[in-house]
Coordinates of N, CA and C in Angstrom, one line a residue:
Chain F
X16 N 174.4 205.2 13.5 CA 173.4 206.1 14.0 C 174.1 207.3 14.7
X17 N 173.9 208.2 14.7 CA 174.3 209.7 15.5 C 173.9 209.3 16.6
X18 N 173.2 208.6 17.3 CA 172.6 208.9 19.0 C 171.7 209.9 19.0
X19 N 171.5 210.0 20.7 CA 170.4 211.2 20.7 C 171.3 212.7 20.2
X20 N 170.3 213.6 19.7 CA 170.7 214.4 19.3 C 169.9 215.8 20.4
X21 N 170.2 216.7 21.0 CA 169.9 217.5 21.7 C 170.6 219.4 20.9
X22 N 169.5 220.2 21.1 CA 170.1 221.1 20.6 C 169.5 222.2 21.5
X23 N 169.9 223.7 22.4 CA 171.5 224.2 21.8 C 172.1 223.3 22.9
X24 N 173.4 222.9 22.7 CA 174.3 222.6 23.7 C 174.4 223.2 24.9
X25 N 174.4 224.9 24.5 CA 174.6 225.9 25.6 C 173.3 226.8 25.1
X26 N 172.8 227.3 26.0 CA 172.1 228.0 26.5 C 172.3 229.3 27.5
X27 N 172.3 230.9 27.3 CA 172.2 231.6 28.7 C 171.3 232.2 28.4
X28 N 170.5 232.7 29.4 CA 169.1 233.2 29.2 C 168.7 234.3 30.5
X29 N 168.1 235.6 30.6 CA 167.9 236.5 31.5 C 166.1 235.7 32.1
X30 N 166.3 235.6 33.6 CA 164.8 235.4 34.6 C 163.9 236.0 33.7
X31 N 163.3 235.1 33.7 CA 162.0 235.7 32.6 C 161.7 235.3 31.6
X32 N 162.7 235.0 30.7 CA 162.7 234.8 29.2 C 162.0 232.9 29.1
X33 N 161.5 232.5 27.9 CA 160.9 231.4 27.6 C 162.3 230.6 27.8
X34 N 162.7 229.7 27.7 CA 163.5 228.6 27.0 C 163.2 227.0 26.7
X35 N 163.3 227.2 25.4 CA 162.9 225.5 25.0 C 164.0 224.8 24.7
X36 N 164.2 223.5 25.0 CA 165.6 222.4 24.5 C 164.4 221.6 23.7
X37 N 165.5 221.1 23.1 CA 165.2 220.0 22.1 C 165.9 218.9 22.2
X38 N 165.1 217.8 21.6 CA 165.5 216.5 21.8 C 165.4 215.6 20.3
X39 N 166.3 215.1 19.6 CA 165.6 214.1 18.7 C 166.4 212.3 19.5
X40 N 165.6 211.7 19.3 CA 166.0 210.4 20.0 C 166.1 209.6 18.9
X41 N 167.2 208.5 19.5 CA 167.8 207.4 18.1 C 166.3 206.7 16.9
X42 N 166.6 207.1 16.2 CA 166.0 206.2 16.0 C 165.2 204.9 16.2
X43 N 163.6 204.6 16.1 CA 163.2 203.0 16.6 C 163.2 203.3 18.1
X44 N 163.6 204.2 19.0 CA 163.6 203.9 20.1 C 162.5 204.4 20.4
X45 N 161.7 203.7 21.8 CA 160.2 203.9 22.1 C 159.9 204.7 23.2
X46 N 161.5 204.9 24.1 CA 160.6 205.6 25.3 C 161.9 206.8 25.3
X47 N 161.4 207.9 25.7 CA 162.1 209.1 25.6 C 162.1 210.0 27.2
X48 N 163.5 210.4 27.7 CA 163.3 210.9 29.2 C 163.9 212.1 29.0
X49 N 163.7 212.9 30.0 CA 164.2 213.8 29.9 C 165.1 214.4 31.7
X50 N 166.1 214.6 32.0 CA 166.7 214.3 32.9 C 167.1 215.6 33.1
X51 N 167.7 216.3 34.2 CA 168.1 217.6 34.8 C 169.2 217.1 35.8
X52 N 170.6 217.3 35.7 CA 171.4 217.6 36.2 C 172.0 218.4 37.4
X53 N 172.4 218.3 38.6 CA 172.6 219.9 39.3 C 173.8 219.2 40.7
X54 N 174.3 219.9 40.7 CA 175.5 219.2 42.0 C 175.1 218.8 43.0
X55 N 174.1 219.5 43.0 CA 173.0 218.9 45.0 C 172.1 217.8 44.9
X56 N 171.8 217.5 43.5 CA 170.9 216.6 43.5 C 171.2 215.3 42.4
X57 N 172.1 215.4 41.7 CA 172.9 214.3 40.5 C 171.8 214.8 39.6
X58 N 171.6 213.4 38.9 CA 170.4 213.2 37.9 C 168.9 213.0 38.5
X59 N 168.1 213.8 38.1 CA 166.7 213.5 38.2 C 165.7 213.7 37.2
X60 N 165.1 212.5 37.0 CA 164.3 211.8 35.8 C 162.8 213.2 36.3
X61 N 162.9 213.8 35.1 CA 161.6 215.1 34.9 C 160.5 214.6 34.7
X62 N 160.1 214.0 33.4 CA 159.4 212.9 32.6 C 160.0 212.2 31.8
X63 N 159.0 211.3 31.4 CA 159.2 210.0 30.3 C 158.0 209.9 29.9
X64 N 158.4 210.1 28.3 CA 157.6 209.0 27.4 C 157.4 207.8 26.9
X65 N 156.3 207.1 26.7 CA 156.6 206.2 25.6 C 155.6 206.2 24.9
X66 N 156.1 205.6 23.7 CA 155.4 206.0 22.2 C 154.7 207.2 22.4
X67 N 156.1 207.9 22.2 CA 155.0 209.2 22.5 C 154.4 209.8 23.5
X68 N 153.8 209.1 24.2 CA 153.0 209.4 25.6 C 153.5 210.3 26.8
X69 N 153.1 210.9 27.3 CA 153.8 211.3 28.7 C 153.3 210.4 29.8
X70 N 154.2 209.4 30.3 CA 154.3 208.2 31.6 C 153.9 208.9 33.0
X71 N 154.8 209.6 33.2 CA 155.3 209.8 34.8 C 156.0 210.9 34.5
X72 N 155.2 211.9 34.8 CA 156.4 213.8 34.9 C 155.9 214.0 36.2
X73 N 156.1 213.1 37.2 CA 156.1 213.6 39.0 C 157.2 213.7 38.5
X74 N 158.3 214.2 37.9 CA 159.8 214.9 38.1 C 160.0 216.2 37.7
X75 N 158.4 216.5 37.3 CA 158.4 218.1 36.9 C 158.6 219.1 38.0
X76 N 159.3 220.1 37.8 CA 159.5 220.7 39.3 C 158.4 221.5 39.7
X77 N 157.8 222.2 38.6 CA 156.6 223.3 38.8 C 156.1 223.8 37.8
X78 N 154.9 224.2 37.5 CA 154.2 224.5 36.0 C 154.9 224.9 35.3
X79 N 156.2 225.3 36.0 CA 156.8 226.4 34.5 C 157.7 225.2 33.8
X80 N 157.4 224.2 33.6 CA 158.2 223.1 32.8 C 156.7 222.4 31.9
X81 N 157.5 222.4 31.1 CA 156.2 221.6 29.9 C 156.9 221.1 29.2
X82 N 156.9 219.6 29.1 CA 157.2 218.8 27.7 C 156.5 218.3 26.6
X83 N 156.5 218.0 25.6 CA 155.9 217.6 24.4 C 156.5 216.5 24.0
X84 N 156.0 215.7 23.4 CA 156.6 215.0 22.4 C 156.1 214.7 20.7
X85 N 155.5 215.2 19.9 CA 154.7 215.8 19.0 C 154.5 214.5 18.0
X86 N 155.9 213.9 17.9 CA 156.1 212.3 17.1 C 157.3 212.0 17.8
X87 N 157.6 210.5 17.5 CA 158.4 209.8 17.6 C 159.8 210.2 17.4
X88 N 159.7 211.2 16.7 CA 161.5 211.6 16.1 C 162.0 213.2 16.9
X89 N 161.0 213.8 18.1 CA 161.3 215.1 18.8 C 160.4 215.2 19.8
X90 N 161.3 215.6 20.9 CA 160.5 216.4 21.8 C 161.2 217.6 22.0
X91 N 160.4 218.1 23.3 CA 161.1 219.7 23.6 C 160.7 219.7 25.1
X92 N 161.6 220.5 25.7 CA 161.1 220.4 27.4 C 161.1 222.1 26.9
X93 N 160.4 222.6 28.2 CA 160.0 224.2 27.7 C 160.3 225.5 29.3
X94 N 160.4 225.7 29.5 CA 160.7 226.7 31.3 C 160.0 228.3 30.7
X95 N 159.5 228.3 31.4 CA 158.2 229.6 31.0 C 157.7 229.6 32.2
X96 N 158.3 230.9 33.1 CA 159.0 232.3 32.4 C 160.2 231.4 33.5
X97 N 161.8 231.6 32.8 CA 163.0 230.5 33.4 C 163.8 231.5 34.3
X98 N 163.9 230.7 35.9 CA 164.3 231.4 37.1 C 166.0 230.8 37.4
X99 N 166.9 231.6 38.4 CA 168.3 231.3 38.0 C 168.6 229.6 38.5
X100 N 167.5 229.4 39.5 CA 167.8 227.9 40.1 C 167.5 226.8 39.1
X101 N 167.0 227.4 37.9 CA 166.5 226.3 36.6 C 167.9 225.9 36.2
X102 N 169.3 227.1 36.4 CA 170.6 226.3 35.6 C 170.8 225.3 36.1
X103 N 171.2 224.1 35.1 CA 171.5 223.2 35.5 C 172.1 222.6 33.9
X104 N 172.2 221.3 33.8 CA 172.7 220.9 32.5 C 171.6 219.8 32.9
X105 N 170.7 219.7 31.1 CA 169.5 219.2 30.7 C 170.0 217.7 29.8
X106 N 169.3 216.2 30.4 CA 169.2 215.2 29.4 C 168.6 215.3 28.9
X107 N 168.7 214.8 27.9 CA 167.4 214.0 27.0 C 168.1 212.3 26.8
X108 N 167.5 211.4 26.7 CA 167.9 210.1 26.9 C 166.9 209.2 26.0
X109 N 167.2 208.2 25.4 CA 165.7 207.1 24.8 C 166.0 205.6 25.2
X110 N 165.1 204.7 25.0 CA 166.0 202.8 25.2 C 164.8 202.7 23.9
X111 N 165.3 201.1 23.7 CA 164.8 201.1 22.8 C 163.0 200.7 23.1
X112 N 162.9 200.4 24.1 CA 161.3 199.9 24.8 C 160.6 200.6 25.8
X113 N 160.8 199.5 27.2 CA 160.2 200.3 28.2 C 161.5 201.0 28.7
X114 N 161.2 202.0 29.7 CA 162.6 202.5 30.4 C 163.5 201.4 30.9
X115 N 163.1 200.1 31.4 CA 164.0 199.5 32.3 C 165.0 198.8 30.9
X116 N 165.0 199.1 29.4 CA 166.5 198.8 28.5 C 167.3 200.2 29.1
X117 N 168.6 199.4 28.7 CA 169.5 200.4 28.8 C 169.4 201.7 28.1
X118 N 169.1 202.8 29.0 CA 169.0 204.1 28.2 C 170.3 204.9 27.7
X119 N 169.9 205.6 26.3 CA 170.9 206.4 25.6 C 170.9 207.6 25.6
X120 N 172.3 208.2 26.3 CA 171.6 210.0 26.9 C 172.5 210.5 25.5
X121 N 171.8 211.9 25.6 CA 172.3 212.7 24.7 C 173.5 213.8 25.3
X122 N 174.1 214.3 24.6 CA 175.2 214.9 25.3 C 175.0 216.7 26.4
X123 N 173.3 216.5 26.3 CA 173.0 217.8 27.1 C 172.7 219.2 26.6
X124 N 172.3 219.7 27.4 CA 172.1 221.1 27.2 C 172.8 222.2 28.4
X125 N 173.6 222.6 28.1 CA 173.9 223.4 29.7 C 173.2 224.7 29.5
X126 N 172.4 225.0 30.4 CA 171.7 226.2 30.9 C 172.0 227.0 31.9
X127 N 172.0 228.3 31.4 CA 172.3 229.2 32.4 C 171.4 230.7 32.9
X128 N 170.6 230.4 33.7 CA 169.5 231.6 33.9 C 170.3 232.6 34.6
X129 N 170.6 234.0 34.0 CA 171.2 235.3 34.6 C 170.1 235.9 35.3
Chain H
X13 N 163.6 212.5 49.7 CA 165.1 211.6 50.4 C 165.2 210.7 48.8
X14 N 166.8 210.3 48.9 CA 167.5 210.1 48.1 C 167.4 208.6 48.1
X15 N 166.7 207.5 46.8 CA 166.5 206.1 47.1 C 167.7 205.9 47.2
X16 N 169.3 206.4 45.8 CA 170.1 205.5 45.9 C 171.4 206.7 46.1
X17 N 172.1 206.1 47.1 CA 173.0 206.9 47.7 C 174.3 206.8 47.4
X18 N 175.3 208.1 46.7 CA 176.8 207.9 46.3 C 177.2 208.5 47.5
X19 N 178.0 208.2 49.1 CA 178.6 209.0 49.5 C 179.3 209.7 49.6
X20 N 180.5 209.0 48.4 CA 181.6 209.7 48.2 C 181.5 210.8 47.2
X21 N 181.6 211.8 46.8 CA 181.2 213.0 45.6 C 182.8 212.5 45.2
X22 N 183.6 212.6 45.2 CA 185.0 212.2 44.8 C 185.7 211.7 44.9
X23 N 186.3 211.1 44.2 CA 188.0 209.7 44.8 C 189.2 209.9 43.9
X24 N 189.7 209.9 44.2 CA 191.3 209.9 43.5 C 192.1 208.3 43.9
X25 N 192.8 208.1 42.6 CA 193.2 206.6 42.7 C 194.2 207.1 42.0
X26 N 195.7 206.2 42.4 CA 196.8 206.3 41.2 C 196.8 205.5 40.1
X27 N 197.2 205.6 39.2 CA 197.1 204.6 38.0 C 197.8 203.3 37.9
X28 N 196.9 202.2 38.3 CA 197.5 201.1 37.8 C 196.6 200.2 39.2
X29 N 196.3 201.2 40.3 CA 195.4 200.9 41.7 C 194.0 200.6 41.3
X30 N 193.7 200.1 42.1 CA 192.2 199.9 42.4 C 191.3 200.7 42.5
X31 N 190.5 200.6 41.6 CA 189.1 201.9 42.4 C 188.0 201.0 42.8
X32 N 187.6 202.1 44.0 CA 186.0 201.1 44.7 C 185.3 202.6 44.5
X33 N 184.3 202.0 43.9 CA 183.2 202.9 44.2 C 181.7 202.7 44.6
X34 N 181.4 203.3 45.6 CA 180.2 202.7 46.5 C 178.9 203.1 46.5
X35 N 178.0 202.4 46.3 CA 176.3 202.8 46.0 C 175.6 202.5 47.4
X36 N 174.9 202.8 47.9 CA 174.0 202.4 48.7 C 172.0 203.0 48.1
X37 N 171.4 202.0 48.5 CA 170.0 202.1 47.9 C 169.1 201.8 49.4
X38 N 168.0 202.2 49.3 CA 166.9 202.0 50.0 C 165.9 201.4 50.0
X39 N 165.3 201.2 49.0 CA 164.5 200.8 48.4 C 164.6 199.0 48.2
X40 N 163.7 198.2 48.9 CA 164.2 196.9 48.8 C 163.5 196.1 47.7
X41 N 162.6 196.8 46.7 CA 162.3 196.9 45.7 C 162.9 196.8 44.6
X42 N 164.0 197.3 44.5 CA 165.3 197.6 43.8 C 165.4 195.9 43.6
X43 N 165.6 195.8 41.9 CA 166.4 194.4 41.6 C 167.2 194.2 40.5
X44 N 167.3 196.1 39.7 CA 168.1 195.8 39.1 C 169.3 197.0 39.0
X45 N 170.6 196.7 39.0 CA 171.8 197.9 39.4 C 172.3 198.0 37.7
X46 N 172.6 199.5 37.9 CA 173.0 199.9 36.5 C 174.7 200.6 37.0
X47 N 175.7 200.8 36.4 CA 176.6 202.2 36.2 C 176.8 202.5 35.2
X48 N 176.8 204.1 35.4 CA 176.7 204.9 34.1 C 177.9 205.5 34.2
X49 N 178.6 206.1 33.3 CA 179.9 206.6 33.5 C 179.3 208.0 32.6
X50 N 180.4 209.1 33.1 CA 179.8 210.5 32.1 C 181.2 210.9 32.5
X51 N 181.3 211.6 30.9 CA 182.7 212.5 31.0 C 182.7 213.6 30.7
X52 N 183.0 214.4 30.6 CA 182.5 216.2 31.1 C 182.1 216.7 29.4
X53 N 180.9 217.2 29.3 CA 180.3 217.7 28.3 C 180.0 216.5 27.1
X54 N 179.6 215.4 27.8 CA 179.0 214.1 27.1 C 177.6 213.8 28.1
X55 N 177.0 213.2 27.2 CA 176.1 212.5 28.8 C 176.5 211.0 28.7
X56 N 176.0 211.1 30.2 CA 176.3 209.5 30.8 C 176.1 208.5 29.9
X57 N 176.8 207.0 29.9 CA 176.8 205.7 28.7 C 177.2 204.7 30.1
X58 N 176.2 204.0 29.2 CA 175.7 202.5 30.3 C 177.2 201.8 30.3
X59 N 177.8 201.5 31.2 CA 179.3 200.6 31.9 C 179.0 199.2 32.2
X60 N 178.0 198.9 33.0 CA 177.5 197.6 33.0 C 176.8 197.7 34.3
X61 N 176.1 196.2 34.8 CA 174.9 196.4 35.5 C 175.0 194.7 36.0
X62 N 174.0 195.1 36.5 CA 174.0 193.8 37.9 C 172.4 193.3 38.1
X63 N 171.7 191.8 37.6 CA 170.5 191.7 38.7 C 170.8 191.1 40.0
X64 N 169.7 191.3 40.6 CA 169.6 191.0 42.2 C 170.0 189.3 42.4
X65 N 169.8 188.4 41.1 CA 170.1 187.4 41.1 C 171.4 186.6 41.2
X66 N 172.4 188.1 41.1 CA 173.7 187.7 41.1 C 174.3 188.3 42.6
X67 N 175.7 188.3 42.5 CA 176.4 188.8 43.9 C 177.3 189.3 42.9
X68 N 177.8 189.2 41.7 CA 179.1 189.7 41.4 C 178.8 189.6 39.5
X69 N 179.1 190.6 38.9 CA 179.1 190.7 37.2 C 180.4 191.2 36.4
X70 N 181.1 190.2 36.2 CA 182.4 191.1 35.1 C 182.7 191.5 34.2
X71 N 183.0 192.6 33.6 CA 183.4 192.6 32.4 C 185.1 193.5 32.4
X72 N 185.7 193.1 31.6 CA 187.0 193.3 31.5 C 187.9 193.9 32.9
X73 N 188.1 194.8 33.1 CA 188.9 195.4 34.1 C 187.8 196.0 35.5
X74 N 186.0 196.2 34.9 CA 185.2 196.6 35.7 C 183.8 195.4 36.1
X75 N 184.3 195.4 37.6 CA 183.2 194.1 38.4 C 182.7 195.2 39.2
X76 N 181.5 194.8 39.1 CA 180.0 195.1 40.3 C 179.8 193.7 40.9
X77 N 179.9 194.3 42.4 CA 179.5 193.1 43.3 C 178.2 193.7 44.0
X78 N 177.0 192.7 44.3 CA 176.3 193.4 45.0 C 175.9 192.3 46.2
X79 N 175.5 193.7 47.6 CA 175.2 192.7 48.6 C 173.8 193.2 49.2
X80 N 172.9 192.0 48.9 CA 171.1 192.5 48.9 C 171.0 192.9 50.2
X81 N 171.6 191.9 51.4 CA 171.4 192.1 52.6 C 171.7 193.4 53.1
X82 N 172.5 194.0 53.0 CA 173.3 195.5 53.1 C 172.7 196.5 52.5
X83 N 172.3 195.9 51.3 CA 171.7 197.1 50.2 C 172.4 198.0 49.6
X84 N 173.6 197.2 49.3 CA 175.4 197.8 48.8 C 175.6 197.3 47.3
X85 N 176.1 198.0 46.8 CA 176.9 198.0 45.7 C 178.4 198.4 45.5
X86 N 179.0 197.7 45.1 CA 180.3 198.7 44.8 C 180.8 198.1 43.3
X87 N 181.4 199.5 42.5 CA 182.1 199.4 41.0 C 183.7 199.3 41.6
X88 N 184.1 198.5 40.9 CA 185.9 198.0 41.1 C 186.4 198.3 39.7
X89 N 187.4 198.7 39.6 CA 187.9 198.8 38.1 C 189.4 198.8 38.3
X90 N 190.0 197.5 37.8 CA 191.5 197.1 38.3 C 191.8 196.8 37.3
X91 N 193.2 197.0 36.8 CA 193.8 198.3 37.1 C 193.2 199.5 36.8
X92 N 193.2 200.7 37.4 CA 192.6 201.9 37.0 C 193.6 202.6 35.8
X93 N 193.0 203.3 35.3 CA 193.5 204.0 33.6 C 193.4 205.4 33.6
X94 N 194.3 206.0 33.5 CA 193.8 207.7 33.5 C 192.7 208.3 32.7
X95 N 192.2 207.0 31.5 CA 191.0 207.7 30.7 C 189.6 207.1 31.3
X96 N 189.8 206.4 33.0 CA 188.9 205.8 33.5 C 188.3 207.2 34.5
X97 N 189.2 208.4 34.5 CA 188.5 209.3 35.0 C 187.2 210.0 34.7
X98 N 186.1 210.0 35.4 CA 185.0 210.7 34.8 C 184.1 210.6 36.2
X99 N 183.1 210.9 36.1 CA 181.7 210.7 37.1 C 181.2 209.4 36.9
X100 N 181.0 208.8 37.6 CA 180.1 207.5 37.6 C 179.1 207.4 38.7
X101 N 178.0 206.9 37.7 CA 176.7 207.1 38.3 C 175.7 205.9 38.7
X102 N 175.5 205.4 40.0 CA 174.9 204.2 40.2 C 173.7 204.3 40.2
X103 N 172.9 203.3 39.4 CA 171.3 203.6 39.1 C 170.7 202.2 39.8
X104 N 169.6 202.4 39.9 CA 168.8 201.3 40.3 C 167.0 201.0 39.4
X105 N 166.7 200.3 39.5 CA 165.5 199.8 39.3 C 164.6 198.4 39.9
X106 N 163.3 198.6 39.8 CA 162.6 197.4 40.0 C 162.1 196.4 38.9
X107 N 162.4 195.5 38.8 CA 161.4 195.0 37.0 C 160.4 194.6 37.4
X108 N 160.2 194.1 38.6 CA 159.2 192.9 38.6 C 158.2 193.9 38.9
X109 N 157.9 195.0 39.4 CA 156.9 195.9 40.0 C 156.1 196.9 38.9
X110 N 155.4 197.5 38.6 CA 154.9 198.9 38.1 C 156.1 199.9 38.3
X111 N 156.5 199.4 39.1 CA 157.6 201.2 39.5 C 158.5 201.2 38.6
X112 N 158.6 201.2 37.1 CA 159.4 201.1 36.2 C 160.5 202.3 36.4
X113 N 160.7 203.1 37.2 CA 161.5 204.2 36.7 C 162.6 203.7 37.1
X114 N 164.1 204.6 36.6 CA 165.1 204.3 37.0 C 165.7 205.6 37.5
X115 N 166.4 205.1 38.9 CA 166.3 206.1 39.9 C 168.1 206.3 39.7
X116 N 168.6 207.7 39.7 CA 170.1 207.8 39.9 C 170.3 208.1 41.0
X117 N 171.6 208.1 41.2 CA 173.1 208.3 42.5 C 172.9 209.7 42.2
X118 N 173.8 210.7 43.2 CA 174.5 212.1 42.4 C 175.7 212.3 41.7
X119 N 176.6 210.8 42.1 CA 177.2 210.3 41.1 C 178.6 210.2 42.1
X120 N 180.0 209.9 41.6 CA 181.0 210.2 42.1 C 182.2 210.4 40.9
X121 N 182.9 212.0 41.3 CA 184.1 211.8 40.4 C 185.1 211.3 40.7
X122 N 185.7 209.9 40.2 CA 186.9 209.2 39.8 C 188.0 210.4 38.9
X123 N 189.2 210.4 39.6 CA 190.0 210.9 39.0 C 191.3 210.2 39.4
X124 N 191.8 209.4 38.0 CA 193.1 208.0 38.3 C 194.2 209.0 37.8
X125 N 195.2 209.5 38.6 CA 196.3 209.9 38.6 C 197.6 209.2 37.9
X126 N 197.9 209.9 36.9 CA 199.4 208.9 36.2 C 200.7 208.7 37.0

């Protein structure tokens, strides 16, 4: 299996502009997170799906974050309109059930708002 | 406020020495410990984990001991390996509860010196 697959790796982007990440998650796996990175704060869990669903996004920072998950095989986290405190480097992660299996991160997105 | 706490942001160990690395949690909810290791422009991969049922879990050169009364964890990795350098990140969870999420550390970088 490739694992999660996340695309672009890198990202820079000028205050204002849209930015979407992408996520495809292992295959079969049921619940999908999506995680933000930052030196002050480690890892913090944004939202979670399962089957699809949106669970728990109290990890959303503020309207300008929207996630999707459309089917089983992609989601997308979205920053509309993206501010410089948004850089950070972005998870995306799946297990294969509920969150409490061991989750499988994907190798990130680093983002950089100019 | 931060449920599960890395105080150390860094450690340096020589190779062939001992590493401790230390979690502290808040939450007495918490019954199940994770560590995640991440190496720079990868994301984090599950290292091993601990229930509240135990006091100590091994696998090859890395033991998690945990102490419920304290609300402590520490990662041991003897002898240390210079490819044992990376971020490691202590996670927590509850199973028995609704509060399924899994909460991270901000992690700490291990760097074993040859």
């Amino acid at each position: 299996d490739a694992g999660v697959i996340q695309s672009p790796r890198h990202e820079v982007t000028e205050m204002g502009q849209e930015v979407t990440l992408r996520c495809k998650p292992i295959s079969g796996h049921n619940s999908l997170f999506w995680y933000r990175q930052t030196m002050m704060r480690g890892l913090e869990l944004l939202i979670y799906f399962n089957n699809n669903v949106p669970i728990d996004d109290s990890g959303m920072p503020e309207d300008r974050f929207s996630a999707k998950m459309p089917n089983a095989s992609f989601s997308t986290l979205k920053i509309q309109p993206s501010e410089p405190r948004d850089s950070a480097v972005y998870f995306c992660a799946s297990s294969p059930g509920t969150p409490q299996e061991t989750q499988y991160f994907g190798p990130g997105t680093r983002l950089l708002v100019l | 406020d931060q449920q599960v706490k890395q105080n150390s942001p860094s450690l340096s160990v020589q190779e062939g020495r001992i590493s401790i690395l230390n979690c502290d949690y808040t939450n007495s909810m918490f019954d199940y410990f994770l560590w995640y290791k991440k190496y720079p422009a990868e994301g984090p991969t599950f290292l091993i984990s601990i229930s509240s049922i135990k006091d100590k879990n091994e696998d090859g050169r890395f033991t998690v001991f945990l102490n419920k009364s304290a609300k402590h964890l520490s990662l041991h990795i003897v002898p240390s390996q210079p490819g044992d350098s990376a971020v490691y990140f202590c996670a927590a969870r509850a199973e028995k509860t609704s509060y399924d999420k899994v909460i991270f550390g901000p992690g700490t970088s291990l760097s074993v010196i040859p």
